[in-house]
Structures are given as structure tokens and as C-alpha cells.
CSV table of C-alpha atoms and ligand atoms in Angstrom, one decimal:
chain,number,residue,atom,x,y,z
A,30,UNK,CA,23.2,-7.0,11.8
A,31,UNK,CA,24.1,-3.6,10.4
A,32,UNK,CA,24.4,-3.5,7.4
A,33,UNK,CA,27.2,-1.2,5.9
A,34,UNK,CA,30.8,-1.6,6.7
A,35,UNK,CA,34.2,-0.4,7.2
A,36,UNK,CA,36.3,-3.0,5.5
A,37,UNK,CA,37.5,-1.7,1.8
A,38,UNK,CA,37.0,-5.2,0.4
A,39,UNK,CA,33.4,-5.9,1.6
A,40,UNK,CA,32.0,-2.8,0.1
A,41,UNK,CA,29.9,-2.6,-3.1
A,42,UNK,CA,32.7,-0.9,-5.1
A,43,UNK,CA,34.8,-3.3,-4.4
A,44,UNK,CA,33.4,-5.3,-7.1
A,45,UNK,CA,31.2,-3.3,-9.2
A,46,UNK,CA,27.9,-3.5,-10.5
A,47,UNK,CA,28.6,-6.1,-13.4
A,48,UNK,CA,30.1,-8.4,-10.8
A,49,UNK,CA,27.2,-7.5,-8.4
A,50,UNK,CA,24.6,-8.7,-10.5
A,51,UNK,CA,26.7,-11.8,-11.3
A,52,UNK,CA,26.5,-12.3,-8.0
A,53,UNK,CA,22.7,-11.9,-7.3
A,54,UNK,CA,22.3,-14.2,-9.8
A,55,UNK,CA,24.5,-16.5,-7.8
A,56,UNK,CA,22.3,-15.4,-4.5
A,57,UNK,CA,19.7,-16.2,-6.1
A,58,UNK,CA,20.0,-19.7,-6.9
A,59,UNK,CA,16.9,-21.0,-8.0
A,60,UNK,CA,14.7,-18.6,-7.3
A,61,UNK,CA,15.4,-17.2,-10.6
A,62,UNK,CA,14.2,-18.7,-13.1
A,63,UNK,CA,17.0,-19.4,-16.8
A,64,UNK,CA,17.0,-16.4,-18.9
A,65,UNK,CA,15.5,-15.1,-20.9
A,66,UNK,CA,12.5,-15.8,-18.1
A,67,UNK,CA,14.7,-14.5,-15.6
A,68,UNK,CA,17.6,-12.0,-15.3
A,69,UNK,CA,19.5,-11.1,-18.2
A,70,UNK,CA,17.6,-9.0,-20.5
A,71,UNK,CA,15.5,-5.7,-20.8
A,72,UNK,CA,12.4,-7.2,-19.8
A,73,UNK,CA,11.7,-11.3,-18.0
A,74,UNK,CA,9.6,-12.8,-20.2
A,75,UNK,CA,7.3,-14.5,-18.3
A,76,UNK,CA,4.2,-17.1,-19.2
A,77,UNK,CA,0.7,-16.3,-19.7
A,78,UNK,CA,-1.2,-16.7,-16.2
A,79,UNK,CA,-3.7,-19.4,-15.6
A,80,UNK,CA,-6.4,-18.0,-13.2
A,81,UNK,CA,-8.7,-14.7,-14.6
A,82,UNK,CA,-6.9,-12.0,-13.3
A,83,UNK,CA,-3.6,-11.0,-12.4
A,84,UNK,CA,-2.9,-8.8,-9.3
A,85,UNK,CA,-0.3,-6.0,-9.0
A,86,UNK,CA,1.6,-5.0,-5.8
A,87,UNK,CA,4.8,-3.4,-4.3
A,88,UNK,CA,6.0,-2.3,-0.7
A,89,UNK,CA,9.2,-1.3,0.0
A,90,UNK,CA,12.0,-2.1,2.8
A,91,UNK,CA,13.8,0.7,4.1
A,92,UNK,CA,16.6,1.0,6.2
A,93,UNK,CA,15.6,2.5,9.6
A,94,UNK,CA,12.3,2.5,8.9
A,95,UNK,CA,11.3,-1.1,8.3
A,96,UNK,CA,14.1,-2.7,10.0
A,97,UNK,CA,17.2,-1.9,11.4
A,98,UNK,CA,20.4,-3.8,13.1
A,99,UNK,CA,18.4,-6.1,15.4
A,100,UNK,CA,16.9,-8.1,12.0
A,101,UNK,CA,19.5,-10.2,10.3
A,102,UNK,CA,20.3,-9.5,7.0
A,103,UNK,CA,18.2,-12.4,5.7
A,104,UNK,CA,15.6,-11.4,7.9
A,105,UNK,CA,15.6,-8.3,6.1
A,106,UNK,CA,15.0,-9.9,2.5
A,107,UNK,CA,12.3,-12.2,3.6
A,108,UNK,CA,10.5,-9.6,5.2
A,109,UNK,CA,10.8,-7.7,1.7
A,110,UNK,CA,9.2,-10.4,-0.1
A,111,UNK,CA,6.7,-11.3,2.8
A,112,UNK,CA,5.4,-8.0,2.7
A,113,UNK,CA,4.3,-8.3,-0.8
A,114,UNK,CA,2.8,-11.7,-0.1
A,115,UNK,CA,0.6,-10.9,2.5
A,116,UNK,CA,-1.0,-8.0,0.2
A,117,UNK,CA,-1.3,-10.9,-2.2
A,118,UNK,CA,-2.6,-13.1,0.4
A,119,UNK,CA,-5.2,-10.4,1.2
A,120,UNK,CA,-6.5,-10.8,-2.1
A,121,UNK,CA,-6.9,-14.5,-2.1
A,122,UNK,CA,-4.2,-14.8,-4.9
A,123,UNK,CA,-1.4,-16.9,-5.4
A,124,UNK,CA,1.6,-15.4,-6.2
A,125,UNK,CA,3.9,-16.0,-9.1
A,126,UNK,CA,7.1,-13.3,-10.2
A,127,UNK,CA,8.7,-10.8,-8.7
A,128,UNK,CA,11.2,-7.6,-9.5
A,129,UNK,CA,13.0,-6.0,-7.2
A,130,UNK,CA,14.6,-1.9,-6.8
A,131,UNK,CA,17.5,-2.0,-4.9
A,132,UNK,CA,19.3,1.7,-4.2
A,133,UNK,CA,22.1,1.7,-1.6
A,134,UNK,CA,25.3,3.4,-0.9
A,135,UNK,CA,28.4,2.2,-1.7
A,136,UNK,CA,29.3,0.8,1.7
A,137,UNK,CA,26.9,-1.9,2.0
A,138,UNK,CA,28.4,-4.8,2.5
A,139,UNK,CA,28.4,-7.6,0.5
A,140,UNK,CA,28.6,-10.4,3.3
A,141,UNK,CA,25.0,-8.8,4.2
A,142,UNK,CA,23.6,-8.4,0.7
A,143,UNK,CA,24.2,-12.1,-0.1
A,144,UNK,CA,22.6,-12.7,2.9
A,145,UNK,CA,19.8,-10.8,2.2
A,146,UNK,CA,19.3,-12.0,-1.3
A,147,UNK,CA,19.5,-16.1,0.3
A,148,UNK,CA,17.3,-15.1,3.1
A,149,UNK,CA,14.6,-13.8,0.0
A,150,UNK,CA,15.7,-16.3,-1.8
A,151,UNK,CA,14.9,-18.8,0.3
A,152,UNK,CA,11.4,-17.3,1.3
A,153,UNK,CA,10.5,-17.1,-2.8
A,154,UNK,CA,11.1,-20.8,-2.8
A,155,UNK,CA,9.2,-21.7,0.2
A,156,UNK,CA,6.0,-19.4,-1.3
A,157,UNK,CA,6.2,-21.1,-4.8
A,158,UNK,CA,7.2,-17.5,-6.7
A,159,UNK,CA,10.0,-16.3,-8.7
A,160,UNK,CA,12.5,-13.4,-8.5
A,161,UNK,CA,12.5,-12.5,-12.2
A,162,UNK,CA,15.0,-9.8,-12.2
A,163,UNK,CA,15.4,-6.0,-11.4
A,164,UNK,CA,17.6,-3.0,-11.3
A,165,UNK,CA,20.5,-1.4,-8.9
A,166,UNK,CA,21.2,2.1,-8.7
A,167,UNK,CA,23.8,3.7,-6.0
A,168,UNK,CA,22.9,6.2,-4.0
A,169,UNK,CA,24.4,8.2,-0.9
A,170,UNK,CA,26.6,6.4,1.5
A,171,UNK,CA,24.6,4.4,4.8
A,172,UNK,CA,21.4,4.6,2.7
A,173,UNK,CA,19.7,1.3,2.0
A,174,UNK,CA,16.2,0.6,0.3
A,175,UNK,CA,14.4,-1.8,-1.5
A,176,UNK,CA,11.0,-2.1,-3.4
A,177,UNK,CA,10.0,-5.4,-5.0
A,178,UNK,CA,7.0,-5.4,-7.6
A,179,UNK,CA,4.7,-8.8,-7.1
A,180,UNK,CA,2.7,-10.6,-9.5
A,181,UNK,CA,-0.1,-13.0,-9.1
A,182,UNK,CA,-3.1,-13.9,-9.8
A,183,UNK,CA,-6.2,-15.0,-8.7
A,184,UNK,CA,-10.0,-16.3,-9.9
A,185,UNK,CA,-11.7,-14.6,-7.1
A,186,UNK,CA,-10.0,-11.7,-5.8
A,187,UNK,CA,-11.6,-10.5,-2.5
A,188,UNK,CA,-12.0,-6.5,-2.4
A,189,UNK,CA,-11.1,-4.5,0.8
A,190,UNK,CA,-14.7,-2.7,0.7
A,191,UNK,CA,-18.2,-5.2,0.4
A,192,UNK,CA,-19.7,-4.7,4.0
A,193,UNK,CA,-23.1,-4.9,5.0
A,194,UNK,CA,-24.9,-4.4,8.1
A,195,UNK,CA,-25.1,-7.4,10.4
A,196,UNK,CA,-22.0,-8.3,8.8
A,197,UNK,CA,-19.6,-10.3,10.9
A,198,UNK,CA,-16.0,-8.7,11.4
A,199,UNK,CA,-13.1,-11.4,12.0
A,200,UNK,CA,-9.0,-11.2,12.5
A,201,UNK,CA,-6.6,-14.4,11.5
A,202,UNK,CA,-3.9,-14.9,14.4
A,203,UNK,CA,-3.1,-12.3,17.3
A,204,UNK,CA,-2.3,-8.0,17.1
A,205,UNK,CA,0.1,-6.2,19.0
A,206,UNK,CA,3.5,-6.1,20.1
A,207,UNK,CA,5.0,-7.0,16.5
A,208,UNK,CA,8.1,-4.4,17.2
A,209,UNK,CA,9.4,-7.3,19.6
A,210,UNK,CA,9.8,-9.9,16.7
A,211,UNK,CA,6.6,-10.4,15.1
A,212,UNK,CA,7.5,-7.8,12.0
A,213,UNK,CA,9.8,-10.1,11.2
A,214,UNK,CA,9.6,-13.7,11.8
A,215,UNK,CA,5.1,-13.6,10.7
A,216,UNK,CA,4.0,-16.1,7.9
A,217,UNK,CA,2.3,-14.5,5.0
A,218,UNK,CA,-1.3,-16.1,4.9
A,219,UNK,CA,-1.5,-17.3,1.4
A,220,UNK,CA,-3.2,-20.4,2.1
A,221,UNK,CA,-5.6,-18.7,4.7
A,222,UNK,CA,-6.3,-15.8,2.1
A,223,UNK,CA,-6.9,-18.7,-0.6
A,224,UNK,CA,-9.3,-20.8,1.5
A,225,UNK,CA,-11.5,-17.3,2.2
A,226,UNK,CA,-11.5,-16.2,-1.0
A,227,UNK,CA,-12.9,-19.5,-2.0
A,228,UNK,CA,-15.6,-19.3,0.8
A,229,UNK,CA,-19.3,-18.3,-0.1
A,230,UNK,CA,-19.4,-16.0,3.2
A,231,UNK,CA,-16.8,-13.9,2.3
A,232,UNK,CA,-17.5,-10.3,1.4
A,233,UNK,CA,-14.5,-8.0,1.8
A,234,UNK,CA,-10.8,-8.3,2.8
A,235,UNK,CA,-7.4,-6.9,3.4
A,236,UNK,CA,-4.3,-7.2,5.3
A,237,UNK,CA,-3.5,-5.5,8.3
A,238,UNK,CA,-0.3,-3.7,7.9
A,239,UNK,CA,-0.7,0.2,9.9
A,240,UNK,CA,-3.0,-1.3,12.9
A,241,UNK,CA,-6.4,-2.2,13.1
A,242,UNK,CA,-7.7,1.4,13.8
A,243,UNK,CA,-5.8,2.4,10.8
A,244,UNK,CA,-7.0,0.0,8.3
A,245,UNK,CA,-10.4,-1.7,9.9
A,246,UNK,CA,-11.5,2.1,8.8
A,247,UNK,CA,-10.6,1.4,4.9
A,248,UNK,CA,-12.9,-1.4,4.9
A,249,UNK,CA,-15.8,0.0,6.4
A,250,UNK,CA,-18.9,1.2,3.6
A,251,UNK,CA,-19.9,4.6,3.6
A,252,UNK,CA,-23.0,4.9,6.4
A,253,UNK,CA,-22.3,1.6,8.5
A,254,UNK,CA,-19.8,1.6,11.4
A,255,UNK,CA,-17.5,-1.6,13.1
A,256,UNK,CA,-18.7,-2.2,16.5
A,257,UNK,CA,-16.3,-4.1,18.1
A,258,UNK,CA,-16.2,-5.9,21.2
A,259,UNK,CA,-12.9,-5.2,22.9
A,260,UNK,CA,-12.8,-8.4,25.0
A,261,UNK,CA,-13.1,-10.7,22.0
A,262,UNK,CA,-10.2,-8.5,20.0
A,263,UNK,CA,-7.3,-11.4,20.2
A,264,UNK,CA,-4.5,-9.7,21.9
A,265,UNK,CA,-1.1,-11.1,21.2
A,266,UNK,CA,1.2,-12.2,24.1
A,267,UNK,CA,3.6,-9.7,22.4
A,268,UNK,CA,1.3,-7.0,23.2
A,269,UNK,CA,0.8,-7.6,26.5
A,270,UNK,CA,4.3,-7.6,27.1
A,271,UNK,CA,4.7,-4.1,25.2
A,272,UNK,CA,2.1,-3.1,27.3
A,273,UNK,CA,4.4,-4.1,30.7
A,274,UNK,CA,6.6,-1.3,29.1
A,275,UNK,CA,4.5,1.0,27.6
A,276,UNK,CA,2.1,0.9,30.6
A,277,UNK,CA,-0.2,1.6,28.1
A,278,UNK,CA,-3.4,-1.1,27.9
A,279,UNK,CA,-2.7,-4.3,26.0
A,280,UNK,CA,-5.4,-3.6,23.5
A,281,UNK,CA,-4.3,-0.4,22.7
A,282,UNK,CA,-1.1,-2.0,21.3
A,283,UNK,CA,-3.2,-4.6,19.7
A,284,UNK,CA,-4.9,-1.5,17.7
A,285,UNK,CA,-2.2,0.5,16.7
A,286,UNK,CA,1.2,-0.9,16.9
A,287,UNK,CA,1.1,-2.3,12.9
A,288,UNK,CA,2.4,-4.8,11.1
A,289,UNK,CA,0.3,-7.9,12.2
A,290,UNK,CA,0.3,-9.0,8.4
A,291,UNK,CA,-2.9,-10.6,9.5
A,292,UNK,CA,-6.1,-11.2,7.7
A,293,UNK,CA,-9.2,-9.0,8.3
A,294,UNK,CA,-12.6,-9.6,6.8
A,295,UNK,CA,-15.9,-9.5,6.9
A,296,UNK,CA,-18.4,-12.1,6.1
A,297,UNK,CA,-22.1,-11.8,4.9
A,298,UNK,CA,-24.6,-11.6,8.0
A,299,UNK,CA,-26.3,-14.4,9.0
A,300,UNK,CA,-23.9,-16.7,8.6
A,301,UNK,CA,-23.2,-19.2,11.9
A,302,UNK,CA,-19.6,-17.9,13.4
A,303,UNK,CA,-19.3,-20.7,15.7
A,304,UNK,CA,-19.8,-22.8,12.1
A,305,UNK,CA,-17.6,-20.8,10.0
A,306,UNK,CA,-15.0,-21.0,13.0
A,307,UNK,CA,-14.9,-24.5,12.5
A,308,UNK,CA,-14.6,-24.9,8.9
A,309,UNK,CA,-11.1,-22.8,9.4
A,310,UNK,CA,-9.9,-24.6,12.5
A,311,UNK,CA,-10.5,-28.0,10.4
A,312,UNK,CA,-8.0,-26.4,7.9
A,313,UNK,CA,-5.4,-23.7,10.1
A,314,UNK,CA,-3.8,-24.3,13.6
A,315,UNK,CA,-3.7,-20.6,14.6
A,316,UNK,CA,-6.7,-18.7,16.0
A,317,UNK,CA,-9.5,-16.9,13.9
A,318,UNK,CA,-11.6,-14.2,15.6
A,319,UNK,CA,-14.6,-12.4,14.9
A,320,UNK,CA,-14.8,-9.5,17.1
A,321,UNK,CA,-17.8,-7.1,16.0
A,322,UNK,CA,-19.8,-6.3,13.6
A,323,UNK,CA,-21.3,-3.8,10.6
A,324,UNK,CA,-24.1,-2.0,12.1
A,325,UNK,CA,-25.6,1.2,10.8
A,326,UNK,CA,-23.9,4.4,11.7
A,327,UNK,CA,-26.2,7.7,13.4
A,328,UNK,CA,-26.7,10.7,11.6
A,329,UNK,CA,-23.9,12.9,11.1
A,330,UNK,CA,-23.8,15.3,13.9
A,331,UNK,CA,-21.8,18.0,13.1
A,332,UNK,CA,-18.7,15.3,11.9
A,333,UNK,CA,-18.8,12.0,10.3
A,334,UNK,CA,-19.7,9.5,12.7
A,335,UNK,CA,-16.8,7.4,14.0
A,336,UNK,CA,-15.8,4.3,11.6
A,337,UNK,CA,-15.1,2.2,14.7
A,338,UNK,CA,-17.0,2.1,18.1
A,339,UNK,CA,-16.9,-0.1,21.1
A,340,UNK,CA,-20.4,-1.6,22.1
A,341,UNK,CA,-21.0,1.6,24.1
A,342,UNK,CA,-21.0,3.2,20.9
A,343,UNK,CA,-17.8,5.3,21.5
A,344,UNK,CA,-14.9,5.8,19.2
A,345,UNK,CA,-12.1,3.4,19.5
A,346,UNK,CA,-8.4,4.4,19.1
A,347,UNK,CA,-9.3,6.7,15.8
A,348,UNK,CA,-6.3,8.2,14.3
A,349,UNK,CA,-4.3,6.3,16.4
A,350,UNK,CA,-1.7,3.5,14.2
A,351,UNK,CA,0.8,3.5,12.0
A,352,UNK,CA,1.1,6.3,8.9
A,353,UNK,CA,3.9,7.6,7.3
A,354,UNK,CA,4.1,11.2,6.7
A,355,UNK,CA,1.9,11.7,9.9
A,356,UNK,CA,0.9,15.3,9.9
A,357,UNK,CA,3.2,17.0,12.9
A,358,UNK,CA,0.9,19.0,15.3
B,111,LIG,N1,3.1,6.1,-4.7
B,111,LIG,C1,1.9,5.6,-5.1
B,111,LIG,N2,1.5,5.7,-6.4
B,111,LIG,C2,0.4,5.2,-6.8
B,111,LIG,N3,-0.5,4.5,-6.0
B,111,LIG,C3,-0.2,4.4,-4.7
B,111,LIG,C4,1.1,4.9,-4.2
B,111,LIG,N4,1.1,4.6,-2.9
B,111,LIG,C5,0.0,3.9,-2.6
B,111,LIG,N5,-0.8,3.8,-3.7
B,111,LIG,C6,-2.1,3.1,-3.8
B,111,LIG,O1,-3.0,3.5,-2.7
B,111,LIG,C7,-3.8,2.4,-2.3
B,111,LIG,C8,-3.9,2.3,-0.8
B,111,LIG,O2,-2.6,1.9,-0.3
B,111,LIG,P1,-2.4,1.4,1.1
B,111,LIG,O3,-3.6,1.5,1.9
B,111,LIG,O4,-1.1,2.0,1.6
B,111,LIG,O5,-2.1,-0.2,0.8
B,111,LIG,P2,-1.2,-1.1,1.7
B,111,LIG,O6,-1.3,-0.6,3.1
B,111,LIG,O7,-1.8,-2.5,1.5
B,111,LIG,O8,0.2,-1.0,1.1
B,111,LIG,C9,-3.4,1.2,-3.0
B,111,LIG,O9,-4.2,1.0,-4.1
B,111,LIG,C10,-2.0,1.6,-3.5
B,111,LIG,O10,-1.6,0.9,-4.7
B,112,LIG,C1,13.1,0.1,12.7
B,112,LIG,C2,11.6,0.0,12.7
B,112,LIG,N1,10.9,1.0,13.1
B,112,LIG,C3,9.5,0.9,13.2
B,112,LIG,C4,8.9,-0.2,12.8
B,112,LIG,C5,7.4,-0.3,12.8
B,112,LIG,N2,6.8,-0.1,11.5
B,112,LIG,C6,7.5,0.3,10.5
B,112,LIG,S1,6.5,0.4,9.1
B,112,LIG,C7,5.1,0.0,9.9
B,112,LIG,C8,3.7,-0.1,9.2
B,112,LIG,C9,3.7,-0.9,8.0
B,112,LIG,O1,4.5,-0.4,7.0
B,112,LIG,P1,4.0,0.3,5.6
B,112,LIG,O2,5.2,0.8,4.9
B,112,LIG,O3,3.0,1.3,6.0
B,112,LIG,O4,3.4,-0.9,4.9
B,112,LIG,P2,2.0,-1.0,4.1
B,112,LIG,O5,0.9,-0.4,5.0
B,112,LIG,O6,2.2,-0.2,2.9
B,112,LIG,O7,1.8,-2.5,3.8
B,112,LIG,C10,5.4,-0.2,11.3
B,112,LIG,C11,4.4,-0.6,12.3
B,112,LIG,C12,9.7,-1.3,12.4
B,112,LIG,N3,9.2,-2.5,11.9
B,112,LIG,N4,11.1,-1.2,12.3
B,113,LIG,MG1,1.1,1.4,5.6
């Protein structure tokens, strides 16, 4: 749905920004918690955690860049909020409050702002955290974007770097193709990040947000190198059908098109796969994957060796995946 509007009474100043908050309250519902916890004040005050450390995250939602009129509006606001949760996820945290930064123009309408506040609303519910409050400030007309701040916690939390050769490399789900729905409609996984974290196995982790030849890289310790076994990456039925289009290989979506918000890590060599693979299935319906390994990388020659190679030892994809800012050539 697009989300600005024509009509003079459906506009944001048509009612203001006292009345608008009034109204997010109202949107809101139960997802935020009676002041002074939740909106109202300068500051939530909010309850001292219970697990050893609190985590810290925000990602943003911006209009024609994250989504644009083919999401609904409370697509929009859950995938705000999922966003943040799978970083949380990634961590092996639970989450528990929220803020959110909304700057738009004028003309957003208000039928699709309540929806997006429900649709997040509804999302905070179903994930067991709170919207706590936030802040609105206008900006220029047809603009629209959002960042929300997310707290949790966690005992364990599960670092993106902790690699070690032999290590086994694994992916929760399928990759590719998520432009045709996926960046939308995923499941953060909370529970799946949880039950990892908990693991003894478990050495490094992170989300995978840009593609995995953008962020398998960020895991990988200086002096080691992923080898991965193309035919065992799990290639989503989404990316083969990009790949109809594109006529581009499947795999090369499953690489570099982005947000998969699925778990990658690596566990401590060793270890049994076809073992660990059943401890998860026991607990989680959709696939896990291990598709390479941590194996020491040559002697620079020249250049860095490459952070991820096929089992012919060639680079795969590097560079390649999402980045903002990308450096025009
Ligand atoms: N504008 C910023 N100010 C401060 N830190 C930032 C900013 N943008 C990104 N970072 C930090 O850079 C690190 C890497 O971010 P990134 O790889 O983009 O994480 P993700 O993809 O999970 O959002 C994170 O620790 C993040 O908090
Ligand atoms: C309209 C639109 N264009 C393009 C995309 C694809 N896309 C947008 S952002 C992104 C990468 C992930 O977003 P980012 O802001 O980098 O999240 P982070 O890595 O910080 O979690 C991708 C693949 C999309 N979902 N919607
Ligand atoms: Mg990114």
C-alpha cells in the first residue's frame, strides 16, 4: 500500500502531533506497557533485567529502500520490529523493550500509520517485548523512516567472530530470492538463536542480513578461510525462481540477494554434524545446513587471501551482496 495520501483529512496535520501520539498509544494497545513504564514521560522506566547482560540494537525502515507499495502497511511495522529481533536472535538473547524514531512528511496517512503501528504492535506481542515509547519529528513531504532501538538480554551471548580451523559452518532455513516476499513475511529466530546459544558446540554467530558473501566474511578469524561446498548451500525456492528471471545461477542469488534473516554459525570442530543436525530437527521444523568449513588460508600473495572459497579453492561471489553506500565505479 502506499503510504502517503491525497485526502486533507487523512494526513498527519490533520490532527497534530498531540493527537498523534494519543493515537499511537491507542495503536498500540498492549504492547505498551502503563506509564510511567511506557509512553508518557521523558524517559520509560523500565525493570532491572534478569539474565547477565543486556544487549543493544537498532535498524532502521526506510521508505523505498526497505519496502515500498507492494508491503502492506502492517507489513511494514513488523518488519521494523523483526529486523531488530533477528539481530537479537543472533545473539542468543531474548528480547524485552523497545523505542522507536519515526520522521515522516506531513502526508502520511493515518489509515496506514495505524496500520503500521497494529501490524508492530501485533508482532511485539507475539515475540514477548514491549514498545516502551519514542519520538516523532516531521520532515519533508513523501519521506517516511523509522528506526526502533531494541533491548534484551541474554546469559550467553554468542559473538559474530570465534572460528577455528576444522570448524563446521551451518545456515538455519533457505537464501535467495527474499525480494519476492521473503523480506517480509520471515520469522525472526529467537528460539533457534536461544537453543544455540545454549549449545556447548557453538562458537560464533550472526544473522544474515546483506547476503552470505557479505556477511559469512565478518565472521571469518584473521588467517583461516570458509570453504564452502556450493551443492550443500540450501538454495531457496525463491531463489530459483529469481534465478528464472535474472538468468543468473540460483546460488548466486542465494549469496547475495540479502535479507534471509537467517542464522549463521559455526560450531567447534569435531563435533558429529549428522548429530548436531538432529538435536535441532528434534526441536525446529525448518532445515539446518552445514555447508563448509574453517580451514587455514595460503600465504598472502600479493593480496589477502579470499575469505570465502569453493572446494577448488576459488573465491566465491566476493564483493558481491547487499551494502549501502556502495562505492560507484
Ligand atoms: N551509525 C552508526 N554508529 C555507530 N555504530 C554503528 C553505526 N552503524 C553501524 N554501527 C555498528 O557497526 C557494527 C557492524 O554493523 P553491521 O555489520 O551493519 O550490523 P548489522 O548488519 O547486524 O546491522 C555494529 O556493531 C553496529 O552497531
Ligand atoms: C524496496 C526495496 N528495495 C530493496 C530491498 C532489498 N534490500 C533492502 S535493504 C537490504 C539489506 C539489509 O538491510 P540493511 O539495512 O543493510 O540491514 P542490516 O544489515 O543493517 O541488518 C536488502 C537486501 C528491499 N527489501 N526493498
Ligand atoms: Mg546491512
Amino acid at each position: 500500500m502506499f503510504p502517503f495520501t491525497e485526502s486533507a483529512v487523512d494526513r498527519l496535520d490533520h490532527i497534530g502531533e498531540k493527537q498523534l501520539l494519543r493515537f499511537i498509544q491507542e495503536w498500540l494497545g498492549a504492547a505498551n506497557p502503563p506509564y510511567p513504564r511506557g509512553m508518557g514521560d521523558d524517559t520509560a522506566i523500565l525493570p532491572p533485567p534478569k539474565r547477565k547482560h543486556l544487549l543493544l540494537t537498532n535498524d532502521s525502515l526506510v521508505w523505498k529502500r526497505h519496502f515500498d507499495e507492494t508491503a502492506s502497511a502492517s507489513q511494514a511495522g513488523a518488519k521494523l520490529l523483526k529486523r531488530n529481533l533477528s539481530d537479537i536472535a543472533a545473539m542468543g538473547g531474548h528480547p524485552l523493550h523497545a523505542v522507536l524514531a519515526l520522521s515522516c512528511g506531513a502526508d502520511l496517512s493515518l489509515k496506514w500509520l495505524s496500520e503500521f503501528f497494529t501490524g508492530m504492535a501485533e508482532c511485539a506481542q507475539q515475540y514477548g517485548c514491549e514498545i516502551n515509547g519514542g519520538d516523532v519529528s516531521q520532515a519533508e513531504p513523501g519521506s517516511f523512516g523509522a528506526t526502533l532501538t531494541l533491548l534484551g538480554e541474554a546469559d550467553q551471548p554468542v559473538l559474530r567472530t570465534g572460528g577455528a580451523d576444522g570448524a563446521w559452518i551451518w545456515a538455519s532455513g533457505s537464501l535467495g530470492g527474499s525480494i519476492l516476499g521473503h523480506h517480509l513475511d520471515f520469522q525472526p529466530r529467537l528460539s533457534e538463536g536461544q537453543w544455540l546459544a545454549a549449545r556447548p558446540e557453538i562458537l560464533a554467530m550472526m544473522d544474515i542480513t546483506d547476503g552470505l558473501s557479505q556477511d559469512l566474511p565478518k565472521m571469518i578469524p584473521d588467517g583461516l578461510q570458509a570453504r564452502i561446498d556450493l551443492s550443500l548451500v540450501p538454495v531457496s525456492d525463491a531463489a530459483r525462481a529469481a534465478a528464472q528471471d535474472s538468468g543468473k545461477p540460483a546460488v548466486l542469488h542465494a549469496f547475495t540477494d540479502g535479507e534471509d534473516y537467517e542464522l549463521l554459525f559455526i560450531t567447534r570442530p569435531g563435533i558429529d554434524p549428522q548429530e548436531f543436525e538432529a538435536a535441532w530437527r528434534k526441536q525446529f521444523n525448518h532445515p539446518l545446513t552445514a555447508m563448509g568449513s574453517l580451514c587455514s588460508a595460503p600465504p598472502p600473495n600479493g593480496s589477502a587471501p579470499s575469505k570465502v572459497v569453493g572446494l577448488d579453492g576459488g573465491n566465491l561471489f566476493e564483493g558481491e551482496g547487499f551494502e549501502h553506500f556502495r562505492i560507484q565505479r
